[in-house]
């Protein structure tokens, strides 16, 4: 017998027929003797619809009221799943964020879990009741509804798993695990049996949306075992205890299970970046600080930065990227500071994509970046900016070349599935 938290994403919860399939998976795990809590997302597309309502109602919406609206999608699916489980003869009830309570801190629409009062939840689970918890939502210290950022149900699930000391957190989605790259883009992507927390964290943060970045850092901190697996299975599919999906493991565990690791574990892409170029910035101390200081003060996240070789007259061009959602704000801010910074022109381009290769093998092996640049150059793909970390190399390219770049890099690093494995 184990204590497990099962999380089901939007596609898994899209409509009563799909919810019945989810309920069947949950019921089978409980019948196998497990104590079960379930965390659910809103139906696919529902959160987008609710966000649009807020925008239509008031373009400058109050984030606290936004949270009231957008958290409602999960309230619906948690109630529907509890009802469906009851119709199958299971004991089940929903626990909304404020009922648990799941206390959060920091800003509305991007709140962080602070603590979960798990006592009542654990005793309900021990009594054989299935706890159904809406993901994404919590309650602030001021007793108002909060949400935890898009994709936040993954983080809710990990937080619940940590609070109830679950043996495992199974994240059910519409693919059967974590792949070497998005399997919807590269048909030859290979499913990974194991991936380390560190690699998953890096992959998620550079665009592999299969897990929310925060859920991975929380799991790493709280030592929560995560498995990513598919809810799109037939009625008698093996239970999650057989580990059909991808396990997120520590470095030490990885050493034991996979001795022949590839240099590169995965490739991710992100089309939500945009590029900003400031021309003829004075090439002198304090210049870059006058650009990036105001952006940081406005909470605009700058990712890649390049300062070009100085021009003749003590001037240089500075190129950097900001999230597309913040581009208009960044541009307005920089235009306002034009005299103080002293640049000539501002050029922006939202038609770019960031491609990243990730792998802990990079720590001890040189040449990963060189392979990346050569592979892209051979295909005539121009690199507009570069950034690196200990286990990652990212490049910025034209958005139209995203799929091609991911595919050729996937082949270049030897990640393509062979026919037998595919
Ligand atoms: P959910 O609604 O279940 O939370 P998401 O849409 O958030 O699901 O995440 C699942 C999707 O993540 C998949 O459909 C897949 O297209 C995408 N994805 C991106 N990169 C990867 C990857 N490396 N491995 C698996 N899936 C990936
Ligand atoms: N429903 C929320 C979203 O679409 C949270 C989630 O599904 O994880 O972002
Ligand atoms: Mg998701």
Coordinates of C-alpha atoms and ligand atoms in Angstrom, one line a residue:
X1 CA 0.0 0.0 0.0
X2 CA 1.2 3.5 -0.8
X3 CA 0.0 7.0 -0.5
X4 CA -0.2 8.6 -3.9
X5 CA -1.1 12.0 -5.3
X6 CA -2.5 11.8 -8.9
X7 CA -2.7 14.9 -11.0
X8 CA -4.7 15.1 -14.2
X9 CA -4.2 18.0 -16.7
X10 CA -6.6 19.9 -18.9
X11 CA -6.9 17.5 -21.8
X12 CA -7.4 14.6 -19.4
X13 CA -10.4 16.5 -17.8
X14 CA -11.9 17.8 -21.0
X15 CA -15.6 16.8 -20.8
X16 CA -17.6 14.3 -18.8
X17 CA -16.5 11.3 -20.9
X18 CA -12.8 12.0 -20.3
X19 CA -13.5 12.6 -16.6
X20 CA -15.1 9.1 -16.4
X21 CA -11.9 7.6 -17.7
X22 CA -9.9 9.6 -15.1
X23 CA -12.3 8.4 -12.4
X24 CA -11.7 4.8 -13.6
X25 CA -7.9 5.2 -13.3
X26 CA -8.3 6.7 -9.8
X27 CA -10.7 4.0 -8.7
X28 CA -8.4 1.2 -9.8
X29 CA -5.5 2.7 -7.8
X30 CA -7.6 3.0 -4.7
X31 CA -8.9 -0.6 -5.1
X32 CA -5.3 -1.7 -5.3
X33 CA -5.1 -0.5 -1.7
X34 CA -3.6 2.9 -2.1
X35 CA -4.5 6.1 -0.2
X36 CA -5.3 8.5 -2.9
X37 CA -5.5 12.3 -3.3
X38 CA -6.3 13.7 -6.8
X39 CA -5.4 17.2 -8.1
X40 CA -7.2 18.3 -11.2
X41 CA -6.8 21.1 -13.9
X42 CA -9.7 22.9 -15.5
X43 CA -11.0 21.5 -18.8
X44 CA -8.6 22.2 -21.7
X45 CA -9.2 25.7 -23.1
X46 CA -11.3 26.8 -20.1
X47 CA -8.6 28.9 -18.3
X48 CA -7.9 30.8 -21.6
X49 CA -11.6 31.5 -22.0
X50 CA -11.8 32.8 -18.4
X51 CA -8.7 35.0 -18.9
X52 CA -10.4 36.5 -22.0
X53 CA -13.5 37.3 -20.0
X54 CA -11.4 39.3 -17.5
X55 CA -9.6 41.2 -20.4
X56 CA -13.0 42.0 -21.9
X57 CA -14.5 43.2 -18.6
X58 CA -11.6 45.4 -17.7
X59 CA -8.3 45.6 -19.6
X60 CA -6.5 46.8 -16.4
X61 CA -8.0 44.1 -14.3
X62 CA -7.5 43.8 -10.6
X63 CA -5.4 40.6 -10.2
X64 CA -7.4 39.6 -7.0
X65 CA -10.7 39.5 -9.0
X66 CA -8.9 37.9 -12.0
X67 CA -8.0 35.0 -9.6
X68 CA -11.6 34.7 -8.5
X69 CA -12.6 34.2 -12.1
X70 CA -9.8 32.0 -13.5
X71 CA -9.7 29.7 -10.5
X72 CA -13.3 28.7 -11.2
X73 CA -12.4 26.2 -14.0
X74 CA -10.8 23.9 -11.5
X75 CA -13.7 24.2 -9.1
X76 CA -16.0 22.8 -11.8
X77 CA -13.7 19.8 -12.6
X78 CA -13.0 18.9 -9.0
X79 CA -16.8 18.7 -8.3
X80 CA -17.4 16.7 -11.5
X81 CA -14.7 14.2 -10.7
X82 CA -16.0 13.8 -7.1
X83 CA -19.5 13.2 -8.5
X84 CA -18.3 10.7 -11.1
X85 CA -16.3 8.8 -8.5
X86 CA -19.4 8.7 -6.2
X87 CA -21.4 7.3 -9.2
X88 CA -18.9 4.4 -9.3
X89 CA -19.5 3.7 -5.6
X90 CA -16.3 5.4 -4.3
X91 CA -16.2 7.6 -1.3
X92 CA -15.0 11.0 -2.6
X93 CA -15.2 14.7 -1.8
X94 CA -13.7 17.9 -3.2
X95 CA -11.5 20.1 -1.1
X96 CA -11.3 23.6 -2.5
X97 CA -8.1 25.7 -2.0
X98 CA -9.7 27.7 0.8
X99 CA -11.2 24.6 2.5
X100 CA -7.9 22.7 2.8
X101 CA -6.6 25.4 3.2
X102 CA -3.8 25.8 0.7
X103 CA -2.2 29.0 2.0
X104 CA -0.2 31.0 -0.5
X105 CA 2.1 34.1 -0.4
X106 CA 3.2 36.7 -2.9
X107 CA 1.3 38.3 -5.8
X108 CA -2.1 37.4 -7.1
X109 CA -2.0 35.4 -10.4
X110 CA 1.5 34.1 -9.5
X111 CA 1.2 33.1 -5.9
X112 CA 3.5 30.6 -4.2
X113 CA 2.4 27.8 -1.8
X114 CA 3.4 28.6 1.7
X115 CA 1.8 25.8 3.7
X116 CA -1.0 23.3 3.5
X117 CA -3.0 22.2 6.5
X118 CA -2.9 18.5 5.8
X119 CA -4.3 16.9 9.0
X120 CA -7.9 16.6 7.9
X121 CA -6.9 15.6 4.4
X122 CA -4.7 12.8 5.7
X123 CA -7.4 11.4 8.0
X124 CA -9.9 11.5 5.2
X125 CA -7.5 9.7 2.9
X126 CA -6.8 7.1 5.7
X127 CA -10.5 6.5 6.1
X128 CA -10.7 5.4 2.4
X129 CA -12.1 8.7 1.0
X130 CA -10.7 10.0 -2.2
X131 CA -9.7 13.6 -1.8
X132 CA -10.2 15.7 -5.0
X133 CA -8.4 19.0 -5.0
X134 CA -8.6 21.7 -7.6
X135 CA -5.2 22.6 -8.8
X136 CA -3.9 26.1 -9.5
X137 CA -5.9 27.7 -6.7
X138 CA -5.1 28.7 -3.1
X139 CA -6.0 31.3 -0.5
X140 CA -3.9 34.3 0.6
X141 CA -3.0 35.3 4.1
X142 CA -5.7 38.0 3.7
X143 CA -8.2 35.2 3.0
X144 CA -8.6 35.9 -0.7
X145 CA -8.6 33.4 -3.6
X146 CA -5.2 33.2 -5.4
X147 CA -3.9 31.3 -8.4
X148 CA -0.4 30.0 -9.0
X149 CA 0.5 31.0 -12.6
X150 CA -0.4 29.2 -15.8
X151 CA 0.3 25.4 -15.6
X152 CA 0.2 25.8 -11.8
X153 CA -1.8 22.6 -11.1
X154 CA 1.5 20.7 -11.4
X155 CA 2.8 22.7 -8.5
X156 CA -0.4 22.2 -6.5
X157 CA 0.0 18.5 -6.9
X158 CA 3.7 18.5 -5.8
X159 CA 2.8 20.7 -2.8
X160 CA 0.0 18.3 -1.8
X161 CA 2.3 15.4 -2.2
X162 CA 4.9 17.1 0.0
X163 CA 2.3 18.0 2.6
X164 CA 0.7 14.5 2.9
X165 CA 4.2 12.9 2.6
X166 CA 3.1 10.9 -0.4
X167 CA 5.2 8.0 -1.7
X168 CA 4.8 9.4 -5.2
X169 CA 3.2 12.2 -7.3
X170 CA 1.9 10.8 -10.6
X171 CA 1.4 13.6 -13.2
X172 CA -1.0 12.3 -15.8
X173 CA -1.0 14.2 -19.1
X174 CA -1.7 13.7 -22.9
X175 CA 1.8 12.2 -23.6
X176 CA 3.2 9.1 -21.9
X177 CA 6.3 10.7 -20.4
X178 CA 9.0 13.2 -20.8
X179 CA 10.6 13.0 -24.3
X180 CA 14.0 14.1 -25.7
X181 CA 12.0 16.9 -27.2
X182 CA 8.3 17.8 -27.8
X183 CA 6.9 14.7 -29.4
X184 CA 4.4 16.8 -31.2
X185 CA 7.2 18.5 -33.1
X186 CA 9.6 15.7 -33.7
X187 CA 8.2 12.4 -34.6
X188 CA 11.5 10.7 -33.8
X189 CA 11.5 12.1 -30.2
X190 CA 12.4 9.3 -27.7
X191 CA 10.7 8.7 -24.4
X192 CA 13.1 9.0 -21.4
X193 CA 12.7 6.4 -18.7
X194 CA 14.5 8.7 -16.2
X195 CA 15.4 12.4 -16.1
X196 CA 17.2 14.2 -13.3
X197 CA 15.5 17.0 -11.3
X198 CA 18.2 19.4 -12.5
X199 CA 17.7 18.6 -16.2
X200 CA 13.9 18.7 -15.9
X201 CA 14.1 22.0 -14.2
X202 CA 16.3 23.4 -16.9
X203 CA 14.1 21.9 -19.7
X204 CA 10.9 23.2 -18.1
X205 CA 12.4 26.7 -17.7
X206 CA 13.4 26.9 -21.4
X207 CA 10.0 25.9 -22.7
X208 CA 9.3 22.1 -22.3
X209 CA 5.8 22.8 -20.9
X210 CA 5.1 19.2 -19.8
X211 CA 5.8 20.3 -16.2
X212 CA 5.5 23.8 -14.7
X213 CA 9.1 24.9 -13.7
X214 CA 8.1 25.7 -10.1
X215 CA 6.7 22.2 -9.6
X216 CA 10.1 20.7 -10.4
X217 CA 12.0 23.1 -8.1
X218 CA 9.5 22.3 -5.3
X219 CA 9.8 18.6 -5.9
X220 CA 13.6 18.9 -5.8
X221 CA 13.5 20.8 -2.5
X222 CA 10.9 18.6 -0.8
X223 CA 12.2 15.3 -2.2
X224 CA 8.9 14.4 -3.9
X225 CA 9.1 11.5 -6.4
X226 CA 7.4 12.5 -9.6
X227 CA 6.3 10.3 -12.5
X228 CA 5.0 11.7 -15.7
X229 CA 2.6 9.4 -17.5
X230 CA -0.5 9.3 -19.8
X231 CA -4.1 9.2 -18.9
X232 CA -5.0 8.2 -22.4
X233 CA -4.7 4.5 -21.8
X234 CA -7.2 1.7 -22.1
X235 CA -9.3 0.5 -19.2
X236 CA -7.0 -2.3 -18.1
X237 CA -3.7 -0.6 -18.6
X238 CA -1.0 -1.4 -16.0
X239 CA -1.2 0.6 -12.8
X240 CA 1.2 3.5 -12.3
X241 CA 3.0 1.3 -9.7
X242 CA 4.6 -0.5 -12.7
X243 CA 6.3 2.9 -13.6
X244 CA 5.1 3.1 -17.2
X245 CA 6.0 6.8 -17.5
X246 CA 9.1 8.9 -16.9
X247 CA 10.6 9.1 -13.4
X248 CA 12.3 12.3 -12.2
X249 CA 15.2 11.2 -10.1
X250 CA 18.2 12.6 -8.2
X251 CA 21.7 12.6 -9.8
X252 CA 22.7 9.7 -7.5
X253 CA 19.8 7.6 -8.6
X254 CA 20.5 8.3 -12.2
X255 CA 24.1 7.0 -11.8
X256 CA 22.6 3.7 -10.7
X257 CA 20.0 3.4 -13.4
X258 CA 21.7 4.8 -16.5
X259 CA 25.4 4.4 -16.8
X260 CA 25.7 5.3 -20.4
X261 CA 24.2 8.8 -20.5
X262 CA 24.0 10.9 -23.6
X263 CA 25.8 14.2 -23.6
X264 CA 22.5 16.0 -24.4
X265 CA 19.3 14.8 -22.6
X266 CA 16.8 17.0 -24.3
X267 CA 16.0 19.9 -26.6
X268 CA 13.3 22.5 -25.9
X269 CA 12.0 25.5 -27.8
X270 CA 10.2 28.7 -26.7
X271 CA 8.4 31.0 -29.1
X272 CA 7.4 33.4 -26.3
X273 CA 10.6 35.5 -26.4
X274 CA 11.2 38.7 -28.3
X275 CA 14.3 40.5 -29.3
X276 CA 15.2 44.1 -28.6
X277 CA 18.2 46.0 -30.1
X278 CA 19.3 49.4 -29.0
X279 CA 21.7 51.0 -31.5
X280 CA 24.6 53.3 -30.8
X281 CA 24.6 53.0 -27.0
X282 CA 27.5 55.0 -25.5
X283 CA 30.3 52.4 -24.9
X284 CA 31.1 53.5 -21.4
X285 CA 30.8 52.3 -17.8
X286 CA 27.2 52.5 -16.5
X287 CA 25.6 52.2 -20.0
X288 CA 24.2 48.7 -19.6
X289 CA 23.1 49.4 -16.1
X290 CA 21.0 52.3 -17.3
X291 CA 19.2 49.9 -19.6
X292 CA 18.7 46.9 -17.4
X293 CA 18.2 48.7 -14.1
X294 CA 14.8 50.1 -15.1
X295 CA 13.7 46.9 -16.7
X296 CA 14.5 45.0 -13.5
X297 CA 12.6 47.6 -11.5
X298 CA 9.6 46.9 -13.7
X299 CA 9.9 43.1 -13.1
X300 CA 10.7 42.5 -16.7
X301 CA 12.8 39.5 -17.1
X302 CA 15.8 39.9 -19.4
X303 CA 17.1 36.6 -20.6
X304 CA 19.8 36.6 -23.4
X305 CA 22.1 39.6 -23.7
X306 CA 24.7 40.5 -26.3
X307 CA 26.8 43.7 -26.4
X308 CA 28.3 44.0 -29.9
X309 CA 31.8 45.0 -30.6
X310 CA 32.1 48.8 -30.2
X311 CA 31.6 51.0 -33.3
X312 CA 34.1 53.7 -34.1
X313 CA 32.9 56.6 -32.0
X314 CA 32.7 54.9 -28.6
X315 CA 29.3 53.5 -29.4
X316 CA 27.9 49.9 -29.4
X317 CA 24.7 48.0 -30.1
X318 CA 23.1 46.1 -27.3
X319 CA 20.8 43.1 -28.1
X320 CA 18.7 41.3 -25.5
X321 CA 15.4 39.3 -25.1
X322 CA 12.3 39.8 -23.0
X323 CA 9.2 37.7 -22.8
X324 CA 6.8 38.6 -25.6
X325 CA 4.1 39.5 -23.0
X326 CA 6.3 42.2 -21.6
X327 CA 7.6 43.6 -25.0
X328 CA 5.2 46.5 -25.2
X329 CA 6.0 47.6 -21.6
X330 CA 9.7 47.2 -22.1
X331 CA 9.6 49.3 -25.3
X332 CA 7.6 52.1 -23.6
X333 CA 9.9 52.1 -20.7
X334 CA 13.1 52.3 -22.9
X335 CA 11.6 55.0 -25.0
X336 CA 10.9 57.0 -21.9
X337 CA 14.5 56.5 -20.8
X338 CA 16.0 57.2 -24.3
X339 CA 17.9 60.4 -23.3
X340 CA 19.2 59.0 -20.1
X341 CA 20.5 55.8 -21.9
X342 CA 21.6 57.8 -24.9
X343 CA 20.9 55.2 -27.6
X344 CA 19.9 56.1 -31.2
X345 CA 17.2 53.6 -32.3
X346 CA 15.2 50.8 -30.7
X347 CA 14.4 47.8 -33.0
X348 CA 12.1 45.0 -31.8
X349 CA 11.3 41.6 -33.2
X350 CA 8.7 39.2 -31.7
X351 CA 9.2 36.7 -34.6
X352 CA 12.0 34.8 -32.8
X353 CA 12.4 31.5 -31.0
X354 CA 14.8 30.3 -28.4
X355 CA 16.2 26.8 -28.9
X356 CA 17.9 25.1 -26.0
X357 CA 19.9 21.9 -25.6
X358 CA 20.1 20.5 -22.0
X359 CA 22.2 17.8 -20.4
X360 CA 24.2 17.2 -17.3
X361 CA 26.8 15.5 -19.5
X362 CA 27.9 19.0 -20.6
X363 CA 29.4 19.7 -17.2
X364 CA 32.3 17.3 -18.0
X365 CA 32.4 17.4 -21.8
X366 CA 33.3 20.3 -24.2
X367 CA 32.0 20.7 -27.7
X368 CA 28.2 20.7 -27.2
X369 CA 27.9 24.4 -28.2
X370 CA 30.2 23.9 -31.1
X371 CA 28.1 21.1 -32.5
X372 CA 25.0 23.2 -32.1
X373 CA 26.5 26.2 -34.0
X374 CA 27.8 24.0 -36.8
X375 CA 24.6 22.0 -37.2
X376 CA 22.6 25.2 -37.5
X377 CA 25.1 26.9 -39.8
X378 CA 25.0 23.8 -42.1
X379 CA 21.3 24.4 -42.5
X380 CA 21.7 28.2 -43.0
X381 CA 20.1 29.0 -39.7
X382 CA 21.3 32.3 -38.4
X383 CA 22.1 32.6 -34.6
X384 CA 21.0 36.0 -33.3
X385 CA 21.9 35.6 -29.6
X386 CA 23.4 33.0 -27.3
X387 CA 23.2 32.2 -23.6
X388 CA 24.6 29.3 -21.6
X389 CA 24.4 27.7 -18.1
X390 CA 26.4 24.8 -16.7
X391 CA 24.0 22.3 -18.3
X392 CA 22.4 24.3 -21.1
X393 CA 23.1 26.2 -24.4
X394 CA 20.4 28.4 -25.9
X395 CA 20.3 30.2 -29.2
X396 CA 17.9 32.7 -30.6
X397 CA 16.8 32.2 -34.2
X398 CA 14.0 33.2 -36.6
X399 CA 10.7 31.7 -35.4
X400 CA 10.0 30.2 -38.9
X401 CA 13.0 27.9 -38.4
X402 CA 12.0 26.5 -35.1
X403 CA 10.9 23.0 -36.2
X404 CA 13.8 22.6 -38.6
X405 CA 16.3 23.6 -35.9
X406 CA 14.9 21.3 -33.3
X407 CA 14.8 18.4 -35.7
X408 CA 18.4 18.8 -37.0
X409 CA 19.8 19.2 -33.5
X410 CA 17.9 16.2 -32.3
X411 CA 19.6 14.1 -35.0
X412 CA 23.0 15.8 -34.5
X413 CA 23.1 14.8 -30.8
X414 CA 22.1 11.2 -31.6
X415 CA 18.7 11.5 -29.9
X416 CA 16.5 10.1 -32.7
X417 CA 14.5 7.0 -31.8
X418 CA 15.6 3.9 -33.7
X419 CA 12.8 2.1 -35.5
X420 CA 12.6 -0.6 -32.8
X421 CA 12.4 2.0 -30.0
X422 CA 10.0 4.3 -31.7
Ligands
LIG1 P1 -1.5 19.2 -19.1 O1 -2.7 19.8 -19.6 O2 -1.7 17.7 -18.9 O3 -0.9 19.9 -18.0 P2 0.5 20.3 -20.9 O4 -0.1 20.7 -22.3 O5 0.7 21.4 -19.9 O6 -0.5 19.2 -20.4 O7 1.8 19.5 -21.2 C1 1.8 18.4 -22.0 C2 2.4 18.8 -23.4 O8 3.8 19.2 -23.2 C3 2.5 17.7 -24.4 O9 1.3 17.6 -25.1 C4 3.7 18.1 -25.3 O10 3.2 18.6 -26.5 C5 4.4 19.2 -24.5 N1 5.8 18.9 -24.4 C6 6.8 19.9 -24.6 N2 8.0 19.3 -24.5 C7 7.8 18.1 -24.1 C8 8.7 17.0 -23.8 N3 10.1 17.2 -23.8 N4 8.2 15.8 -23.4 C9 6.9 15.6 -23.4 N5 6.0 16.6 -23.7 C10 6.4 17.8 -24.0
LIG2 N1 -5.9 25.6 -15.6 C1 -4.6 26.3 -15.4 C2 -4.0 26.6 -16.7 O1 -4.5 26.4 -17.8 C3 -3.7 25.5 -14.5 C4 -3.2 24.2 -15.0 O2 -3.9 23.6 -15.9 O3 -2.2 23.7 -14.6 O4 -2.9 27.3 -16.7
LIG3 MG1 0.4 21.6 -17.9

